[in-house]
PDB file of C-alpha atoms in Angstrom:
ATOM      1  CA  UNK A   1     117.056  88.966 103.074  1.00 92.00           C
ATOM      2  CA  UNK A   2     113.669  88.113 101.590  1.00 94.00           C
ATOM      3  CA  UNK A   3     113.755  88.120  97.791  1.00 96.00           C
ATOM      4  CA  UNK A   4     111.267  87.228  95.099  1.00 98.00           C
ATOM      5  CA  UNK A   5     112.901  86.912  91.691  1.00 98.00           C
ATOM      6  CA  UNK A   6     110.634  86.648  88.690  1.00 98.00           C
ATOM      7  CA  UNK A   7     111.336  85.265  85.240  1.00 98.00           C
ATOM      8  CA  UNK A   8     112.132  87.575  82.353  1.00 97.00           C
ATOM      9  CA  UNK A   9     109.950  89.466  79.914  1.00 98.00           C
ATOM     10  CA  UNK A  10     107.946  87.474  77.390  1.00 98.00           C
ATOM     11  CA  UNK A  11     106.617  88.292  73.924  1.00 98.00           C
ATOM     12  CA  UNK A  12     103.907  85.907  72.732  1.00 98.00           C
ATOM     13  CA  UNK A  13     101.261  85.614  70.042  1.00 98.00           C
ATOM     14  CA  UNK A  14      97.532  85.301  70.747  1.00 98.00           C
ATOM     15  CA  UNK A  15      96.562  81.701  71.415  1.00 97.00           C
ATOM     16  CA  UNK A  16      99.975  80.683  72.729  1.00 98.00           C
ATOM     17  CA  UNK A  17     100.534  79.295  76.198  1.00 98.00           C
ATOM     18  CA  UNK A  18     102.817  80.768  78.831  1.00 98.00           C
ATOM     19  CA  UNK A  19     104.098  79.997  82.325  1.00 98.00           C
ATOM     20  CA  UNK A  20     105.980  82.641  84.313  1.00 98.00           C
ATOM     21  CA  UNK A  21     107.776  82.028  87.579  1.00 98.00           C
ATOM     22  CA  UNK A  22     108.613  83.613  90.919  1.00 98.00           C
ATOM     23  CA  UNK A  23     111.426  82.166  93.048  1.00 98.00           C
ATOM     24  CA  UNK A  24     111.446  82.962  96.747  1.00 97.00           C
ATOM     25  CA  UNK A  25     114.511  83.030  98.966  1.00 96.00           C
ATOM     26  CA  UNK A  26     115.547  84.247 102.398  1.00 95.00           C
ATOM     27  CA  UNK A  27     112.513  82.833 104.188  1.00 95.00           C
ATOM     28  CA  UNK A  28     110.532  79.624 104.670  1.00 96.00           C
ATOM     29  CA  UNK A  29     108.821  79.326 101.267  1.00 96.00           C
ATOM     30  CA  UNK A  30     106.160  76.929 102.533  1.00 96.00           C
ATOM     31  CA  UNK A  31     105.020  79.210 105.378  1.00 96.00           C
ATOM     32  CA  UNK A  32     103.724  82.260 103.494  1.00 96.00           C
ATOM     33  CA  UNK A  33     101.019  82.826 100.908  1.00 96.00           C
ATOM     34  CA  UNK A  34     102.221  84.083  97.519  1.00 97.00           C
ATOM     35  CA  UNK A  35      99.871  86.147  95.388  1.00 96.00           C
ATOM     36  CA  UNK A  36      99.869  87.373  91.800  1.00 98.00           C
ATOM     37  CA  UNK A  37      98.933  90.907  90.781  1.00 98.00           C
ATOM     38  CA  UNK A  38      98.291  92.309  87.309  1.00 98.00           C
ATOM     39  CA  UNK A  39      99.048  95.863  86.242  1.00 98.00           C
ATOM     40  CA  UNK A  40      97.894  96.767  82.765  1.00 98.00           C
ATOM     41  CA  UNK A  41      99.714  99.620  81.004  1.00 96.00           C
ATOM     42  CA  UNK A  42      99.046 102.897  82.794  1.00 95.00           C
ATOM     43  CA  UNK A  43      96.548 101.293  85.183  1.00 97.00           C
ATOM     44  CA  UNK A  44      96.275 100.222  88.814  1.00 97.00           C
ATOM     45  CA  UNK A  45      96.901  96.970  90.642  1.00 98.00           C
ATOM     46  CA  UNK A  46      94.525  94.011  90.275  1.00 97.00           C
ATOM     47  CA  UNK A  47      94.653  90.952  92.504  1.00 97.00           C
ATOM     48  CA  UNK A  48      94.533  87.701  90.557  1.00 97.00           C
ATOM     49  CA  UNK A  49      94.873  84.980  93.156  1.00 97.00           C
ATOM     50  CA  UNK A  50      97.013  83.426  95.822  1.00 96.00           C
ATOM     51  CA  UNK A  51      98.620  80.110  96.747  1.00 97.00           C
ATOM     52  CA  UNK A  52      99.950  78.617  99.971  1.00 97.00           C
ATOM     53  CA  UNK A  53     102.967  76.578  98.890  1.00 97.00           C
ATOM     54  CA  UNK A  54     102.876  74.470 102.052  1.00 95.00           C
ATOM     55  CA  UNK A  55      99.763  72.618 100.891  1.00 95.00           C
ATOM     56  CA  UNK A  56      99.030  74.210  97.478  1.00 95.00           C
ATOM     57  CA  UNK A  57      95.758  75.706  98.730  1.00 96.00           C
ATOM     58  CA  UNK A  58      94.851  78.164  95.948  1.00 97.00           C
ATOM     59  CA  UNK A  59      92.277  80.952  95.759  1.00 96.00           C
ATOM     60  CA  UNK A  60      91.357  82.989  92.673  1.00 96.00           C
ATOM     61  CA  UNK A  61      89.797  86.370  92.186  1.00 94.00           C
ATOM     62  CA  UNK A  62      86.412  85.874  90.479  1.00 93.00           C
ATOM     63  CA  UNK A  63      87.725  88.076  87.670  1.00 94.00           C
ATOM     64  CA  UNK A  64      90.553  85.651  86.906  1.00 97.00           C
ATOM     65  CA  UNK A  65      89.008  82.279  87.820  1.00 96.00           C
ATOM     66  CA  UNK A  66      89.265  80.002  84.788  1.00 96.00           C
ATOM     67  CA  UNK A  67      91.536  82.447  82.946  1.00 97.00           C
ATOM     68  CA  UNK A  68      94.837  81.543  84.629  1.00 98.00           C
ATOM     69  CA  UNK A  69      96.337  78.783  86.760  1.00 98.00           C
ATOM     70  CA  UNK A  70      98.446  79.401  89.837  1.00 98.00           C
ATOM     71  CA  UNK A  71     100.756  76.670  91.097  1.00 98.00           C
ATOM     72  CA  UNK A  72     103.888  76.177  93.172  1.00 98.00           C
ATOM     73  CA  UNK A  73     106.795  73.739  93.435  1.00 97.00           C
ATOM     74  CA  UNK A  74     107.986  73.866  97.025  1.00 96.00           C
ATOM     75  CA  UNK A  75     111.015  71.707  96.245  1.00 96.00           C
ATOM     76  CA  UNK A  76     112.501  74.628  94.323  1.00 97.00           C
ATOM     77  CA  UNK A  77     110.725  77.472  96.206  1.00 98.00           C
ATOM     78  CA  UNK A  78     108.995  78.676  93.060  1.00 98.00           C
ATOM     79  CA  UNK A  79     105.471  79.836  92.314  1.00 98.00           C
ATOM     80  CA  UNK A  80     103.974  79.973  88.835  1.00 98.00           C
ATOM     81  CA  UNK A  81     101.301  81.786  86.868  1.00 98.00           C
ATOM     82  CA  UNK A  82     100.213  80.232  83.608  1.00 98.00           C
ATOM     83  CA  UNK A  83      97.907  80.791  80.679  1.00 98.00           C
ATOM     84  CA  UNK A  84      96.740  78.130  78.224  1.00 98.00           C
ATOM     85  CA  UNK A  85      95.685  80.546  75.497  1.00 97.00           C
ATOM     86  CA  UNK A  86      96.861  84.154  75.676  1.00 98.00           C
ATOM     87  CA  UNK A  87      94.870  87.122  74.450  1.00 97.00           C
ATOM     88  CA  UNK A  88      96.066  90.584  73.492  1.00 97.00           C
ATOM     89  CA  UNK A  89      94.281  91.858  76.592  1.00 97.00           C
ATOM     90  CA  UNK A  90      96.688  89.816  78.765  1.00 98.00           C
ATOM     91  CA  UNK A  91      99.424  92.315  77.899  1.00 98.00           C
ATOM     92  CA  UNK A  92     100.517  93.638  81.281  1.00 98.00           C
ATOM     93  CA  UNK A  93     103.121  93.594  84.014  1.00 98.00           C
ATOM     94  CA  UNK A  94     102.641  90.734  86.455  1.00 98.00           C
ATOM     95  CA  UNK A  95     103.958  90.836  90.004  1.00 98.00           C
ATOM     96  CA  UNK A  96     104.262  88.106  92.604  1.00 98.00           C
ATOM     97  CA  UNK A  97     103.874  89.140  96.243  1.00 98.00           C
ATOM     98  CA  UNK A  98     104.754  87.288  99.400  1.00 97.00           C
ATOM     99  CA  UNK A  99     101.941  88.051 101.824  1.00 93.00           C
ATOM    100  CA  UNK A 100     102.839  88.862 105.398  1.00 88.00           C
ATOM    101  CA  UNK A 101     104.345  91.337 107.782  1.00 83.00           C
ATOM    102  CA  UNK A 102     105.252  93.043 105.563  1.00 91.00           C
ATOM    103  CA  UNK A 103     104.449  91.996 102.004  1.00 92.00           C
ATOM    104  CA  UNK A 104     107.427  91.597  99.660  1.00 96.00           C
ATOM    105  CA  UNK A 105     107.092  92.159  95.936  1.00 97.00           C
ATOM    106  CA  UNK A 106     108.939  90.648  92.998  1.00 98.00           C
ATOM    107  CA  UNK A 107     110.433  92.866  90.313  1.00 98.00           C
ATOM    108  CA  UNK A 108     107.664  92.060  87.839  1.00 98.00           C
ATOM    109  CA  UNK A 109     107.417  90.168  84.554  1.00 98.00           C
ATOM    110  CA  UNK A 110     106.267  92.066  81.478  1.00 98.00           C
ATOM    111  CA  UNK A 111     104.074  89.962  79.213  1.00 98.00           C
ATOM    112  CA  UNK A 112     103.365  91.306  75.729  1.00 98.00           C
ATOM    113  CA  UNK A 113     100.812  89.505  73.555  1.00 98.00           C
ATOM    114  CA  UNK A 114     100.741  90.694  69.969  1.00 97.00           C
ATOM    115  CA  UNK A 115     100.237  89.193  66.562  1.00 95.00           C
TER     116      UNK A 115
ATOM    117  CA  UNK B   1      82.392  92.496  98.512  1.00 85.00           C
ATOM    118  CA  UNK B   2      83.622  96.026  99.113  1.00 93.00           C
ATOM    119  CA  UNK B   3      85.614  98.699  97.318  1.00 95.00           C
ATOM    120  CA  UNK B   4      88.432 100.951  98.482  1.00 98.00           C
ATOM    121  CA  UNK B   5      88.240 104.493  97.132  1.00 98.00           C
ATOM    122  CA  UNK B   6      91.261 106.795  96.952  1.00 98.00           C
ATOM    123  CA  UNK B   7      91.641 110.299  95.517  1.00 98.00           C
ATOM    124  CA  UNK B   8      93.021 110.156  92.007  1.00 98.00           C
ATOM    125  CA  UNK B   9      95.794 112.620  92.731  1.00 97.00           C
ATOM    126  CA  UNK B  10      97.238 114.898  95.407  1.00 98.00           C
ATOM    127  CA  UNK B  11     100.029 117.423  95.285  1.00 97.00           C
ATOM    128  CA  UNK B  12     102.043 119.262  97.877  1.00 97.00           C
ATOM    129  CA  UNK B  13     105.305 121.140  98.251  1.00 97.00           C
ATOM    130  CA  UNK B  14     108.575 119.729  99.587  1.00 97.00           C
ATOM    131  CA  UNK B  15     108.786 119.838 103.375  1.00 97.00           C
ATOM    132  CA  UNK B  16     105.009 119.856 103.822  1.00 98.00           C
ATOM    133  CA  UNK B  17     102.689 117.089 105.020  1.00 98.00           C
ATOM    134  CA  UNK B  18     100.192 115.225 102.863  1.00 98.00           C
ATOM    135  CA  UNK B  19      97.493 112.722 103.770  1.00 98.00           C
ATOM    136  CA  UNK B  20      96.031 110.195 101.345  1.00 98.00           C
ATOM    137  CA  UNK B  21      92.681 108.652 102.231  1.00 98.00           C
ATOM    138  CA  UNK B  22      91.283 105.206 101.474  1.00 98.00           C
ATOM    139  CA  UNK B  23      87.557 104.782 102.140  1.00 98.00           C
ATOM    140  CA  UNK B  24      85.943 101.357 102.471  1.00 97.00           C
ATOM    141  CA  UNK B  25      82.519 101.117 100.811  1.00 97.00           C
ATOM    142  CA  UNK B  26      80.926  98.536 103.103  1.00 94.00           C
ATOM    143  CA  UNK B  27      81.900  96.659 106.205  1.00 94.00           C
ATOM    144  CA  UNK B  28      84.141  98.086 108.880  1.00 95.00           C
ATOM    145  CA  UNK B  29      87.590  99.419 107.982  1.00 96.00           C
ATOM    146  CA  UNK B  30      88.751  97.963 111.280  1.00 96.00           C
ATOM    147  CA  UNK B  31      87.709  94.416 110.427  1.00 94.00           C
ATOM    148  CA  UNK B  32      90.718  93.722 108.171  1.00 95.00           C
ATOM    149  CA  UNK B  33      94.224  95.145 108.160  1.00 95.00           C
ATOM    150  CA  UNK B  34      95.111  97.836 105.627  1.00 97.00           C
ATOM    151  CA  UNK B  35      98.414  97.971 103.787  1.00 97.00           C
ATOM    152  CA  UNK B  36      99.905 100.834 101.758  1.00 98.00           C
ATOM    153  CA  UNK B  37     102.231 100.390  98.810  1.00 98.00           C
ATOM    154  CA  UNK B  38     104.444 102.917  97.065  1.00 98.00           C
ATOM    155  CA  UNK B  39     105.155 102.521  93.359  1.00 98.00           C
ATOM    156  CA  UNK B  40     107.704 104.861  91.839  1.00 97.00           C
ATOM    157  CA  UNK B  41     107.674 105.244  88.035  1.00 94.00           C
ATOM    158  CA  UNK B  42     109.114 102.200  86.327  1.00 94.00           C
ATOM    159  CA  UNK B  43     109.480 100.221  89.558  1.00 97.00           C
ATOM    160  CA  UNK B  44     107.606  97.484  91.340  1.00 97.00           C
ATOM    161  CA  UNK B  45     105.506  98.368  94.391  1.00 97.00           C
ATOM    162  CA  UNK B  46     107.037  98.302  97.858  1.00 97.00           C
ATOM    163  CA  UNK B  47     105.279  98.188 101.215  1.00 97.00           C
ATOM    164  CA  UNK B  48     105.427 101.405 103.231  1.00 97.00           C
ATOM    165  CA  UNK B  49     102.746 100.531 105.824  1.00 97.00           C
ATOM    166  CA  UNK B  50     101.332  97.155 106.865  1.00 96.00           C
ATOM    167  CA  UNK B  51      98.754  96.109 109.456  1.00 96.00           C
ATOM    168  CA  UNK B  52      97.207  99.604 109.469  1.00 97.00           C
ATOM    169  CA  UNK B  53     100.139 101.452 111.029  1.00 97.00           C
ATOM    170  CA  UNK B  54     103.318  99.346 111.027  1.00 97.00           C
ATOM    171  CA  UNK B  55     106.398 100.490 109.120  1.00 97.00           C
ATOM    172  CA  UNK B  56     108.707  97.919 107.537  1.00 95.00           C
ATOM    173  CA  UNK B  57     112.344  98.176 108.390  1.00 94.00           C
ATOM    174  CA  UNK B  58     113.973 100.817 106.222  1.00 94.00           C
ATOM    175  CA  UNK B  59     110.853 102.933 105.705  1.00 97.00           C
ATOM    176  CA  UNK B  60     111.415 106.376 107.251  1.00 97.00           C
ATOM    177  CA  UNK B  61     109.231 107.469 110.142  1.00 96.00           C
ATOM    178  CA  UNK B  62     107.944 110.289 107.926  1.00 98.00           C
ATOM    179  CA  UNK B  63     105.447 107.661 106.753  1.00 98.00           C
ATOM    180  CA  UNK B  64     102.571 106.795 109.075  1.00 98.00           C
ATOM    181  CA  UNK B  65      99.262 104.966 108.755  1.00 98.00           C
ATOM    182  CA  UNK B  66      96.015 105.129 110.657  1.00 98.00           C
ATOM    183  CA  UNK B  67      92.390 104.079 110.480  1.00 97.00           C
ATOM    184  CA  UNK B  68      89.288 106.074 111.404  1.00 97.00           C
ATOM    185  CA  UNK B  69      86.140 104.112 112.113  1.00 96.00           C
ATOM    186  CA  UNK B  70      83.949 107.222 112.042  1.00 96.00           C
ATOM    187  CA  UNK B  71      84.747 107.834 108.362  1.00 96.00           C
ATOM    188  CA  UNK B  72      85.381 104.136 107.659  1.00 97.00           C
ATOM    189  CA  UNK B  73      88.676 105.024 106.119  1.00 98.00           C
ATOM    190  CA  UNK B  74      92.398 104.488 106.354  1.00 98.00           C
ATOM    191  CA  UNK B  75      94.975 107.194 105.839  1.00 98.00           C
ATOM    192  CA  UNK B  76      98.596 107.392 104.816  1.00 98.00           C
ATOM    193  CA  UNK B  77     100.385 110.488 106.051  1.00 98.00           C
ATOM    194  CA  UNK B  78     103.761 111.573 104.733  1.00 98.00           C
ATOM    195  CA  UNK B  79     105.470 114.408 106.558  1.00 98.00           C
ATOM    196  CA  UNK B  80     108.539 116.394 105.531  1.00 97.00           C
ATOM    197  CA  UNK B  81     107.822 115.632 101.884  1.00 98.00           C
ATOM    198  CA  UNK B  82     110.780 114.955  99.621  1.00 97.00           C
ATOM    199  CA  UNK B  83     110.851 114.875  95.852  1.00 96.00           C
ATOM    200  CA  UNK B  84     111.688 111.147  96.076  1.00 96.00           C
ATOM    201  CA  UNK B  85     108.229 110.563  97.620  1.00 97.00           C
ATOM    202  CA  UNK B  86     106.643 111.364  94.256  1.00 97.00           C
ATOM    203  CA  UNK B  87     104.968 108.091  93.322  1.00 98.00           C
ATOM    204  CA  UNK B  88     101.677 106.233  93.082  1.00 98.00           C
ATOM    205  CA  UNK B  89     100.295 104.983  96.383  1.00 98.00           C
ATOM    206  CA  UNK B  90      97.849 102.092  96.725  1.00 98.00           C
ATOM    207  CA  UNK B  91      95.897 100.945  99.746  1.00 98.00           C
ATOM    208  CA  UNK B  92      94.971  97.275 100.095  1.00 97.00           C
ATOM    209  CA  UNK B  93      92.831  95.203 102.415  1.00 96.00           C
ATOM    210  CA  UNK B  94      91.189  91.793 102.542  1.00 90.00           C
ATOM    211  CA  UNK B  95      87.732  90.442 101.722  1.00 86.00           C
ATOM    212  CA  UNK B  96      87.812  86.911 103.137  1.00 83.00           C
ATOM    213  CA  UNK B  97      90.957  85.561 101.470  1.00 79.00           C
ATOM    214  CA  UNK B  98      90.672  87.947  98.516  1.00 88.00           C
ATOM    215  CA  UNK B  99      92.798  91.043  98.243  1.00 93.00           C
ATOM    216  CA  UNK B 100      91.126  94.363  97.430  1.00 96.00           C
ATOM    217  CA  UNK B 101      93.177  97.279  96.081  1.00 97.00           C
ATOM    218  CA  UNK B 102      92.270 100.921  95.992  1.00 98.00           C
ATOM    219  CA  UNK B 103      92.523 102.612  92.622  1.00 98.00           C
ATOM    220  CA  UNK B 104      95.758 104.390  93.507  1.00 98.00           C
ATOM    221  CA  UNK B 105      96.703 107.993  94.206  1.00 98.00           C
ATOM    222  CA  UNK B 106      99.333 109.869  92.262  1.00 98.00           C
ATOM    223  CA  UNK B 107     101.375 112.042  94.622  1.00 98.00           C
ATOM    224  CA  UNK B 108     103.126 114.979  93.016  1.00 98.00           C
ATOM    225  CA  UNK B 109     105.740 116.827  95.051  1.00 97.00           C
ATOM    226  CA  UNK B 110     106.255 120.197  93.434  1.00 90.00           C
TER     227      UNK B 110
END
């Protein structure tokens, strides 16, 4: 069974750094793209970027380029989304998605940024 | 770059059929596969249709997808509506390697 298990909810202050994770299982982790999607409170889905763990090829949405970093460690079948300096406007639910026939979604990680 | 436009909301009665549209602003709807995701309140999205009209295992055949080149749109049709179908539905397609989401449609089953 394909599963994507994300790390737990985070509460951070503006300016702090953060790295959240997404562990894949039940499939060949290096053979499928994994994307990240933001959902702000009460809003729709926004695509942030995507990584191919097999060779770490990474693409970013223009809206998120330079704002976040996407990475993966194929030795532990885990993808990451990180921020170097959080803002209050980063408060949202973040989902990882395995792309492909069909897409599988993680359970989401709620990130709250508040002073 | 293109946009995917969905109706903000639709409503229908249990047992009826509803269709949710997803119109592509530029470029052909047929040039990239369309996916549909269901998001129930408080839950993460799940895929109900992929590659325009394919159903993942476990998704009932009440759910179907199609594309229409004449209107440059994709559609999600749900027949025999059940109260459990009440959710937000998002279409998604690709622009090169970028994902594009529609704004979402809130389906109310009343």
